[in-house]
């Protein structure tokens, strides 16, 4: 994908401190100013206190799986790395910051800002496209505190929606089943242009097959789909307006000089059919003209939107007349799209119509014509369609998918867990908001059947869990919840994607298609009860016994003692 | 704002067919490829059928007000005009389209695409920042059908979210009341980078006072706000780590050499107070250090986040110690921010604390210290806070505001209403989805009290409604709903913002601040019962008697007649 992006909006640039080349963010609006003002006021405070270079460790994580589910897909890492690879404030940006801070701020601070880059920042991350769970750091960011805080807002922005919409796509795939074609049609209803482009990228990552979004197709190499709209249908008045009526046979052997008449002949044959003729009488002539014209333009990929006037009384018969005429010339039509009404019922009726044609007119394969459904689909409606029984082969999903209608934000947070080697905790009256202190390593432990059993966080210097060795996994905040596990496989979750000035090896950013494959594979490897829609089993997230004790020691240490009055 | 944008991402370009200069879209990702593939397949079909230059008229409108309300704010027009002012496919884009269409498509089509621009498109629109209602066209777009369809997806994308989030902001302002300061803090939770930037722009338009988003501040001239986070507080360990302890008196007359001791002295005085001493004992030392340090950095604008450990037992006393020390040196602290727990209760307790200090220590004005509240606020929680009673002066609102959590998409549509002077209708089994045909003019009729009474759509050639003359307003689809109105004022809604090759005068795009002022003024001019949160009265949208008759004639004409079996 690097090449695809390079062709896109931002030119390749050389990464300042390593030899590998990482291109800039997909969206050129992702700049160091894409942040909250308080990151700059804090930077000034740190600088004024001489604290700006203190080494800090932040965890980026979320607290609760979205959509009432028990899993999340992690996405957005590549965009974060692209962002920091080019992180550098321009003179223009510095001048704007100066104008936004009080005039009492010392001028030397802007010289400091001028010199900032991410060469001294280290980033450890779970690979993009992984199945992830609450509280476990998705990323651990280490570096000078002022610099790392300047990254916070953009990182959270880039990961929050990416992870949310990828998860949403995966959930739609889960309900639709593997055999269905899933098309993302959300651009027009997305939250802004970038919302649309990100949605297309991450829906594909989460298991969709194609998008309607041309820009996303170009940027990320996603297959494109689309045929025509209702406006196309109603823009025609009658077949008489079609002037160029000729169509070459698919094998090039001959030319049909009047395709329009051939279509009309087929429509009359359908009308004359004992079974089909009872379903419709006069079909809409605008629609017939539009379908015929579309068939002339795209004889090899004819797919028609059949609900502009009436699906069974007009759209389907008109479609079939054109499809049968194309069939005479060696072309195989693709199918129909339904965009309103009772999709389950209509798909079954249309299927019967197609099957009757196959039988009555001996057109082999006609009964298997593809049926696409669209119109405000979401997880619930897919589920309802499945329960009702339907004949849909392909779903076009827009609004609910890309805006994540069922839950439009994931609560990704970015918390300080250590500074100058001192562990830090953020308390809250709400225990789910208490942060887990310390620079940590995180492991996924697998059981005998190959499924992940539990994620465990441990202090950086603790010995890692070992295969075949019993280890105690504790709930971070609930004293009584703990379990022994003997892992059959141990996977370290956080890998180094940006080594900064350390000598660690940097993980390469995999091509987009590999991330997608990882995502699909990881979803398949989960124990099914975690993934089901209704009452899924929570996946366990734990801390080591040592980390548990330390959390609670620190908690008591920091919390003020109350006085009952 | 044109100048502000010009300093931003895209350079000013000369508009092809008029002398005025319009800059490109704010987001450089808004290109002719930001569209659905089917716009290009349709363009090919039109071209193949020789229909591509047929003059078509499309209406852009929505069907239902969002958030259970009875009004919407129209936003996004300026971005649409910027988009079309530079609409031109590049060779690279054309090559990509060629690779995305079947190889059977004729090569001459790409030559046609190469020549396309918007010099022959006319756009009539309601001015941005207007209060608008369902079914009434927000924009009427006329031009060669293939070109106008290529604009559809980007226009809907640019208007859908813009109008939704502006409306959401206006609704939050309505509940919060005029006197409160409203701050948009949503960047990190927005749906992608552009979601964040658009949100900041349009929330300001809808009546917010400031944003935390630095990039949006720079692009649109929106006031910026922000101080520090929890991480800042926990990054300090104790006041001992503060090395530069000196602070100049506000008037420059003297220097306090040990501000840290001055703060500690005040904290001890507070502890010794008969009333306040009972509320807290030992405050958190990290927090005290952080507040002191922040006060040293920003003595003239000291605002502290007080809930990292415990609001009343630590945060508020620590804040007051620093604020009182600053007061000794002639600085006036701004106030506190609450970000968790019972905001109403805490704000009242903090207010009492401040008032007690004002009284007990004779610090004039201390009781009026500003209190900002944040943490998952939305219309409902603002309403609940009001009912409970609170002392909050300022609200920081993020996730729910920018993602439009209560309804994350507005159903903006783009429908063909006329082609070659032939009116067109789109039917549907769902009557709310039937489009209103014909090229129309739209008027807002005002009553005696100066409030808008009803919007009316009429055929282009009908005489417009006149002040003082009785006119029949009919519901477009419900036979029995109609009313006579004698307007005291008649406002034509659609104005020409892009004359294309016609000789109409082009409306200038007003500066952003003027759009915001228009929006706020329009909201104030509405009859209050349309605007209230609970059971608002629907505003009436109607058609002329002549248009009513024509709609129903066309409907009967196009709909197939059923056969009962």
Coordinates of N, CA and C in Angstrom, one line a residue, chain A residues 164-298:
Chain A
X164 N -13.0 1.5 15.9 CA -14.5 1.4 16.0 C -15.1 0.9 14.7
X165 N -14.8 1.5 13.6 CA -15.4 1.1 12.4 C -14.9 -0.2 11.8
X166 N -13.7 -0.6 12.1 CA -13.2 -1.9 11.7 C -14.0 -3.0 12.5
X167 N -14.2 -2.7 13.8 CA -15.0 -3.6 14.6 C -16.4 -3.7 14.1
X168 N -17.0 -2.6 13.7 CA -18.3 -2.6 13.2 C -18.4 -3.4 12.0
X169 N -17.5 -3.3 11.1 CA -17.5 -4.0 9.8 C -17.3 -5.5 10.2
X170 N -16.5 -5.9 11.1 CA -16.3 -7.3 11.5 C -17.6 -7.9 12.0
X171 N -18.3 -7.1 12.8 CA -19.6 -7.5 13.4 C -20.6 -7.7 12.3
X172 N -20.6 -6.8 11.3 CA -21.6 -7.0 10.2 C -21.2 -8.3 9.4
X173 N -19.9 -8.5 9.2 CA -19.5 -9.8 8.5 C -19.9 -11.0 9.3
X174 N -19.8 -10.9 10.6 CA -20.1 -12.1 11.4 C -21.6 -12.4 11.3
X175 N -22.5 -11.4 11.3 CA -23.9 -11.7 11.1 C -24.3 -12.1 9.7
X176 N -23.6 -11.5 8.7 CA -24.0 -11.8 7.3 C -23.5 -13.2 6.9
X177 N -22.5 -13.7 7.5 CA -21.9 -15.0 7.1 C -20.8 -14.8 6.1
X178 N -20.0 -15.8 6.0 CA -18.8 -15.7 5.1 C -19.2 -15.7 3.6
X179 N -20.3 -16.3 3.3 CA -20.6 -16.5 1.9 C -21.1 -15.3 1.2
X180 N -21.6 -14.3 1.9 CA -22.2 -13.1 1.3 C -21.2 -12.1 0.9
X181 N -21.5 -11.4 -0.1 CA -20.6 -10.3 -0.6 C -21.1 -9.0 0.2
X182 N -20.1 -8.4 0.9 CA -20.4 -7.2 1.6 C -19.8 -5.9 1.0
X183 N -20.7 -5.0 0.7 CA -20.2 -3.8 0.0 C -20.4 -2.5 0.9
X184 N -19.4 -1.7 1.0 CA -19.5 -0.5 1.8 C -20.0 0.6 0.9
X185 N -21.1 1.2 1.2 CA -21.7 2.3 0.4 C -21.9 3.6 1.2
X186 N -21.0 3.9 2.2 CA -21.3 4.9 3.1 C -20.8 6.3 2.9
X187 N -20.1 6.5 1.8 CA -19.4 7.8 1.7 C -20.3 9.0 1.9
X188 N -21.4 9.0 1.3 CA -22.3 10.3 1.4 C -22.8 10.5 2.8
X189 N -22.9 9.5 3.6 CA -23.5 9.7 4.9 C -22.4 9.8 6.0
X190 N -21.1 9.7 5.6 CA -20.1 9.6 6.6 C -19.9 11.0 7.2
X191 N -19.2 11.1 8.4 CA -19.0 12.3 9.1 C -17.8 13.1 8.4
X192 N -18.0 13.7 7.3 CA -17.0 14.5 6.6 C -16.3 13.6 5.6
X193 N -15.5 14.3 4.7 CA -14.8 13.6 3.7 C -13.8 12.5 4.2
X194 N -13.1 12.8 5.2 CA -12.1 11.9 5.8 C -12.8 10.7 6.5
X195 N -13.9 11.1 7.1 CA -14.8 10.0 7.7 C -15.1 9.0 6.7
X196 N -15.4 9.4 5.5 CA -15.8 8.5 4.4 C -14.6 7.7 3.9
X197 N -13.4 8.4 3.8 CA -12.3 7.6 3.3 C -11.7 6.6 4.3
X198 N -11.7 7.1 5.6 CA -11.3 6.1 6.6 C -12.3 5.0 6.7
X199 N -13.5 5.3 6.6 CA -14.5 4.2 6.8 C -14.3 3.2 5.7
X200 N -14.1 3.6 4.5 CA -13.9 2.6 3.4 C -12.6 1.8 3.6
X201 N -11.6 2.4 4.1 CA -10.3 1.7 4.4 C -10.6 0.6 5.5
X202 N -11.1 1.1 6.6 CA -11.2 0.2 7.7 C -12.3 -0.9 7.6
X203 N -13.4 -0.5 6.8 CA -14.4 -1.6 6.6 C -13.8 -2.7 5.8
X204 N -13.0 -2.4 4.8 CA -12.3 -3.4 4.0 C -11.4 -4.2 5.0
X205 N -10.7 -3.5 5.8 CA -9.9 -4.3 6.8 C -10.7 -5.2 7.6
X206 N -11.9 -4.8 8.1 CA -12.7 -5.6 8.9 C -13.5 -6.7 8.2
X207 N -13.3 -6.9 6.9 CA -13.8 -8.0 6.2 C -14.8 -7.7 5.1
X208 N -15.0 -6.4 4.8 CA -15.9 -6.1 3.7 C -15.2 -6.5 2.4
X209 N -15.9 -6.6 1.3 CA -15.3 -7.1 0.0 C -15.0 -5.9 -0.9
X210 N -15.7 -4.8 -0.8 CA -15.5 -3.8 -1.8 C -16.2 -2.5 -1.2
X211 N -15.9 -1.4 -1.9 CA -16.5 -0.1 -1.5 C -17.0 0.6 -2.8
X212 N -17.9 1.6 -2.6 CA -18.3 2.4 -3.7 C -17.4 3.7 -3.8
X213 N -16.5 3.9 -2.8 CA -15.7 5.1 -2.7 C -14.5 5.1 -3.6
X214 N -14.6 5.8 -4.7 CA -13.5 5.8 -5.7 C -12.2 6.2 -5.2
X215 N -12.2 7.3 -4.4 CA -10.9 7.8 -3.8 C -10.3 6.8 -2.9
X216 N -11.1 6.1 -2.1 CA -10.5 5.0 -1.3 C -10.0 3.8 -2.1
X217 N -10.7 3.6 -3.2 CA -10.2 2.5 -4.1 C -8.8 2.9 -4.6
X218 N -8.7 4.1 -5.0 CA -7.4 4.5 -5.5 C -6.3 4.6 -4.4
X219 N -6.6 5.1 -3.3 CA -5.6 5.2 -2.2 C -5.2 3.9 -1.6
X220 N -6.1 2.9 -1.5 CA -5.8 1.7 -0.8 C -5.9 0.4 -1.6
X221 N -6.3 0.6 -2.8 CA -6.4 -0.6 -3.7 C -7.6 -1.5 -3.3
X222 N -8.7 -0.9 -2.8 CA -9.9 -1.6 -2.4 C -10.7 -1.8 -3.7
X223 N -11.2 -3.0 -3.9 CA -12.1 -3.2 -5.1 C -13.3 -2.3 -5.0
X224 N -13.7 -1.8 -6.2 CA -14.8 -0.8 -6.3 C -16.1 -1.5 -6.9
X225 N -17.2 -1.1 -6.4 CA -18.5 -1.5 -6.9 C -19.5 -0.4 -7.1
X226 N -20.4 -0.6 -8.0 CA -21.5 0.4 -8.2 C -22.0 0.4 -9.6
X227 N -23.3 0.7 -9.8 CA -23.9 0.6 -11.1 C -24.7 1.9 -11.4
X228 N -25.9 2.0 -10.9 CA -26.6 3.2 -11.1 C -27.6 3.5 -10.0
X229 N -28.2 4.7 -10.1 CA -29.1 5.2 -9.0 C -30.5 5.3 -9.5
X230 N -31.4 5.7 -8.6 CA -32.8 6.0 -9.0 C -32.9 7.1 -10.1
X231 N -32.0 8.1 -9.9 CA -32.0 9.3 -10.8 C -31.7 8.8 -12.2
X232 N -30.8 7.9 -12.4 CA -30.5 7.3 -13.7 C -31.8 6.8 -14.3
X233 N -32.5 6.0 -13.5 CA -33.8 5.4 -14.0 C -34.8 6.5 -14.5
X234 N -35.0 7.5 -13.6 CA -36.0 8.4 -14.0 C -35.5 9.5 -14.9
X235 N -34.2 9.5 -15.3 CA -33.8 10.4 -16.3 C -34.2 10.0 -17.7
X236 N -34.6 8.8 -17.9 CA -35.1 8.4 -19.2 C -36.6 8.5 -19.2
X237 N -37.2 8.8 -20.4 CA -38.6 8.9 -20.6 C -39.2 7.6 -21.2
X238 N -38.6 7.2 -22.3 CA -39.1 6.0 -23.0 C -38.0 5.4 -23.9
X239 N -38.1 4.1 -24.2 CA -37.1 3.5 -25.0 C -36.9 4.1 -26.4
X240 N -37.9 5.0 -26.8 CA -37.7 5.6 -28.1 C -36.6 6.6 -28.1
X241 N -36.1 7.1 -27.0 CA -35.0 8.0 -27.0 C -33.7 7.4 -27.2
X242 N -33.6 6.1 -27.2 CA -32.3 5.4 -27.4 C -32.0 5.4 -28.9
X243 N -30.9 6.1 -29.3 CA -30.6 6.2 -30.7 C -29.7 5.1 -31.2
X244 N -28.6 4.9 -30.4 CA -27.6 3.9 -30.9 C -28.1 2.5 -30.3
X245 N -28.7 1.7 -31.1 CA -29.4 0.5 -30.6 C -28.6 -0.8 -30.8
X246 N -27.4 -0.6 -31.4 CA -26.7 -1.8 -31.8 C -25.8 -2.3 -30.7
X247 N -25.6 -3.6 -30.7 CA -24.8 -4.3 -29.7 C -24.1 -5.5 -30.3
X248 N -22.8 -5.5 -30.2 CA -22.0 -6.6 -30.7 C -22.2 -7.9 -29.9
X249 N -22.2 -9.0 -30.5 CA -22.3 -10.3 -29.7 C -21.0 -10.4 -28.9
X250 N -21.1 -11.0 -27.7 CA -20.0 -11.1 -26.8 C -18.7 -11.7 -27.5
X251 N -18.9 -12.7 -28.4 CA -17.8 -13.3 -29.0 C -17.3 -12.5 -30.3
X252 N -18.0 -11.4 -30.5 CA -17.6 -10.5 -31.6 C -18.0 -11.0 -33.0
X253 N -18.8 -12.1 -33.0 CA -19.1 -12.8 -34.2 C -20.2 -12.0 -35.1
X254 N -21.0 -11.3 -34.4 CA -22.1 -10.6 -35.1 C -22.6 -9.4 -34.3
X255 N -23.4 -8.6 -35.0 CA -23.9 -7.4 -34.3 C -25.5 -7.4 -34.3
X256 N -26.0 -7.2 -33.2 CA -27.5 -7.1 -33.1 C -27.8 -5.6 -33.4
X257 N -28.6 -5.4 -34.4 CA -28.8 -4.0 -34.9 C -29.8 -3.2 -34.1
X258 N -30.7 -4.0 -33.5 CA -31.8 -3.3 -32.7 C -32.0 -4.1 -31.4
X259 N -31.1 -3.8 -30.5 CA -31.2 -4.4 -29.1 C -32.5 -4.0 -28.4
X260 N -32.9 -2.8 -28.7 CA -34.2 -2.3 -28.0 C -35.3 -3.2 -28.4
X261 N -35.4 -3.6 -29.7 CA -36.5 -4.5 -30.1 C -36.4 -5.9 -29.5
X262 N -35.1 -6.3 -29.4 CA -34.9 -7.6 -28.8 C -35.4 -7.6 -27.4
X263 N -35.1 -6.5 -26.6 CA -35.6 -6.4 -25.2 C -37.1 -6.5 -25.2
X264 N -37.7 -5.7 -26.1 CA -39.2 -5.7 -26.1 C -39.8 -7.0 -26.4
X265 N -39.1 -7.7 -27.3 CA -39.6 -9.1 -27.7 C -39.6 -10.0 -26.4
X266 N -38.5 -9.9 -25.7 CA -38.4 -10.7 -24.5 C -39.4 -10.3 -23.4
X267 N -39.7 -9.0 -23.3 CA -40.7 -8.5 -22.4 C -42.0 -9.1 -22.7
X268 N -42.3 -9.1 -24.0 CA -43.6 -9.7 -24.5 C -43.7 -11.2 -24.2
X269 N -42.5 -11.9 -24.4 CA -42.5 -13.3 -24.1 C -42.8 -13.6 -22.6
X270 N -42.2 -12.7 -21.7 CA -42.4 -12.9 -20.3 C -43.9 -12.6 -20.0
X271 N -44.5 -11.6 -20.6 CA -45.9 -11.3 -20.4 C -46.8 -12.4 -20.8
X272 N -46.4 -13.1 -21.9 CA -47.1 -14.2 -22.4 C -47.0 -15.5 -21.6
X273 N -46.0 -15.5 -20.7 CA -45.8 -16.7 -19.8 C -47.0 -16.9 -18.9
X274 N -47.4 -18.2 -18.8 CA -48.6 -18.5 -18.0 C -48.3 -18.1 -16.5
X275 N -47.2 -18.4 -16.0 CA -46.9 -18.1 -14.6 C -46.5 -16.6 -14.4
X276 N -45.5 -16.1 -15.2 CA -45.0 -14.8 -15.0 C -45.9 -13.7 -15.5
X277 N -46.7 -13.9 -16.5 CA -47.6 -12.9 -17.0 C -48.6 -12.5 -16.0
X278 N -48.9 -13.4 -15.0 CA -49.9 -13.0 -14.0 C -49.3 -12.0 -13.0
X279 N -48.0 -11.9 -12.9 CA -47.4 -11.0 -11.9 C -47.4 -9.6 -12.3
X280 N -47.3 -9.3 -13.6 CA -47.2 -7.9 -14.1 C -47.9 -7.7 -15.4
X281 N -48.3 -6.4 -15.6 CA -48.9 -6.1 -16.9 C -48.0 -5.1 -17.6
X282 N -48.3 -3.8 -17.6 CA -47.5 -2.8 -18.2 C -46.3 -2.4 -17.3
X283 N -45.1 -2.5 -17.7 CA -44.0 -2.1 -16.9 C -43.7 -0.6 -17.2
X284 N -43.0 0.0 -16.3 CA -42.6 1.4 -16.5 C -41.7 1.6 -17.7
X285 N -42.0 2.5 -18.6 CA -41.2 2.7 -19.8 C -39.9 3.5 -19.6
X286 N -39.9 4.4 -18.6 CA -38.6 5.1 -18.2 C -37.6 4.0 -17.8
X287 N -38.1 3.2 -16.9 CA -37.2 2.2 -16.3 C -36.7 1.2 -17.4
X288 N -37.6 0.8 -18.3 CA -37.2 -0.1 -19.4 C -36.1 0.6 -20.2
X289 N -36.3 1.8 -20.5 CA -35.3 2.6 -21.3 C -34.0 2.7 -20.6
X290 N -34.1 3.0 -19.3 CA -32.8 3.1 -18.5 C -32.1 1.8 -18.5
X291 N -32.8 0.7 -18.2 CA -32.1 -0.6 -18.1 C -31.5 -1.0 -19.5
X292 N -32.3 -0.8 -20.5 CA -31.8 -1.1 -21.9 C -30.5 -0.3 -22.2
X293 N -30.6 1.0 -21.8 CA -29.4 1.8 -22.1 C -28.2 1.4 -21.3
X294 N -28.5 1.0 -20.0 CA -27.4 0.6 -19.1 C -26.8 -0.7 -19.7
X295 N -27.7 -1.6 -20.1 CA -27.2 -2.9 -20.7 C -26.4 -2.7 -22.0
X296 N -26.8 -1.7 -22.8 CA -25.9 -1.3 -23.9 C -24.6 -0.8 -23.5
X297 N -24.5 -0.1 -22.5 CA -23.2 0.5 -22.0 C -22.4 -0.5 -21.3
X298 N -23.0 -1.4 -20.5 CA -22.2 -2.4 -19.7 C -22.8 -3.8 -20.0

